[in-house]
XYZ file of C-alpha atoms in Angstrom:
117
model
C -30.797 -12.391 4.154
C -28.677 -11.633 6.878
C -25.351 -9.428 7.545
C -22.413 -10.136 9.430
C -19.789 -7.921 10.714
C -16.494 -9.601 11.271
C -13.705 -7.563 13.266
C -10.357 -9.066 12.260
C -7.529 -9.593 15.127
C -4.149 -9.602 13.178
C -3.672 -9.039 9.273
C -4.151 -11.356 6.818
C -6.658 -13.631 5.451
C -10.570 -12.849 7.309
C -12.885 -15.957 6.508
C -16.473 -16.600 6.995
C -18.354 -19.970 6.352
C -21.771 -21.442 7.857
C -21.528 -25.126 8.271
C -23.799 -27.415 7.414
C -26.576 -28.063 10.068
C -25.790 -24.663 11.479
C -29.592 -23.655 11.386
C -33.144 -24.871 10.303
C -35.591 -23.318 8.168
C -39.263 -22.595 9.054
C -39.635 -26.720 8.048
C -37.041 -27.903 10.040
C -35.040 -28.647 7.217
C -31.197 -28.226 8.118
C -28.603 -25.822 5.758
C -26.546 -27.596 3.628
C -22.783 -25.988 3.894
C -22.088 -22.604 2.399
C -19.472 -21.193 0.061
C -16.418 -19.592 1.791
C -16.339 -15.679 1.703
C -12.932 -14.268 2.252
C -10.861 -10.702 1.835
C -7.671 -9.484 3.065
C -6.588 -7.693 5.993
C -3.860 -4.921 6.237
C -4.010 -2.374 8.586
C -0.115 -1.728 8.626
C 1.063 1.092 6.606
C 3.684 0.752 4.528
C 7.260 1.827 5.493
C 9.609 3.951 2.856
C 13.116 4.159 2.544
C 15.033 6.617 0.400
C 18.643 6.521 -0.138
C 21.090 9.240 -0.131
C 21.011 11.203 -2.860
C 23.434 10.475 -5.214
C 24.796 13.182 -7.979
C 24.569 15.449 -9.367
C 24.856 13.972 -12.670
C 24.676 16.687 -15.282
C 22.671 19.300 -12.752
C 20.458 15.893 -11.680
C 20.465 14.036 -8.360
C 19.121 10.545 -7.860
C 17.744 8.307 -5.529
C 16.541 4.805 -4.822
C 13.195 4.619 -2.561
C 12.207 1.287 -1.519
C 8.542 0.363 -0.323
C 7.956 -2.517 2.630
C 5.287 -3.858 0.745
C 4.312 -3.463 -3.369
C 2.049 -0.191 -3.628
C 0.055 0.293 -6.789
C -0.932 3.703 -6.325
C 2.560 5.362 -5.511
C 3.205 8.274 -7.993
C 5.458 11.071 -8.016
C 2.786 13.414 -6.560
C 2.892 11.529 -3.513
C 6.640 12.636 -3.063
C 7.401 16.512 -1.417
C 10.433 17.697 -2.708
C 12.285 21.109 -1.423
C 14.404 23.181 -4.158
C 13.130 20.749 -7.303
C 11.280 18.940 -9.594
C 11.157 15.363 -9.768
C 10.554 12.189 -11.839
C 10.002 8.711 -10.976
C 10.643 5.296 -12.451
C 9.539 1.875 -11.249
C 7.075 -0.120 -9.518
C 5.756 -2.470 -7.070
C 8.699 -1.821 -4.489
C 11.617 -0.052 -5.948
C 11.963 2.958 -7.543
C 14.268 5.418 -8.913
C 13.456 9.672 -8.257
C 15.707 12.243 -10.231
C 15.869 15.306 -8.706
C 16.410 18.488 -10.777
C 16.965 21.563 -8.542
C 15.391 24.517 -9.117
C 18.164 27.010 -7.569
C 21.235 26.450 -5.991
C 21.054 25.260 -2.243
C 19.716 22.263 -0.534
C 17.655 20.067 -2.481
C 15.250 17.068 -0.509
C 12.688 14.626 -1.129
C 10.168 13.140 1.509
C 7.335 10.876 0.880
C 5.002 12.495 3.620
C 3.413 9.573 6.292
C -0.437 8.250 4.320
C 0.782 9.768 1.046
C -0.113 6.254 -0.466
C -1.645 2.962 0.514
């Protein structure tokens, strides 16, 4: 058995195959080819955009954030909100918050930098 660490240079696609006749065993007998062992790389963080809030709509203000890449671990815990309670609708890349402010004043929403991957 034997490990290998691979450090990857760009994201994407990280390979690893031995070829056949790579090595011998203790016989001198020569590998036949192996399997192919790959993964993904990603080491860029997603971007997020949120539009302007639009409302309010019956005491409610929404808006549309939009993720770079699909995420499927963004909830509405990951968002910070000032001034309200939120809800959220969608997936992959595109969602929908509504806003419901908790006193008058200015009402926000921030999805903080690492919040999801």
């Amino acid at each position: 058995t034997y490990t290998v660490t691979l450090t990857p240079v760009a994201d994407g696609t990280v390979s690893v195959t031995v070829p056949a006749g790579a090595f011998t065993d203790g016989a001198g007998n020569l590998n036949t080819a192996s399997n192919t062992a790959s993964a993904i790389y990603d080491a860029i963080a997603p971007t997020v955009t949120i539009s302007a809030l639009s409302g309010p709509t019956g005491g409610e203000f929404t808006a549309t954030i939009t993720l770079s890449e699909a995420s499927t671990d963004f909830t509405v815990g990951d968002l910070t909100m000032v001034n309200a309670t939120a809800s959220m609708t969608g997936s992959g890349t595109a969602y929908t918050v509504t806003l419901t402010p908790l006193a008058e004043g200015t009402v926000s929403v921030a999805v903080p930098a690492g919040a999801f991957t």
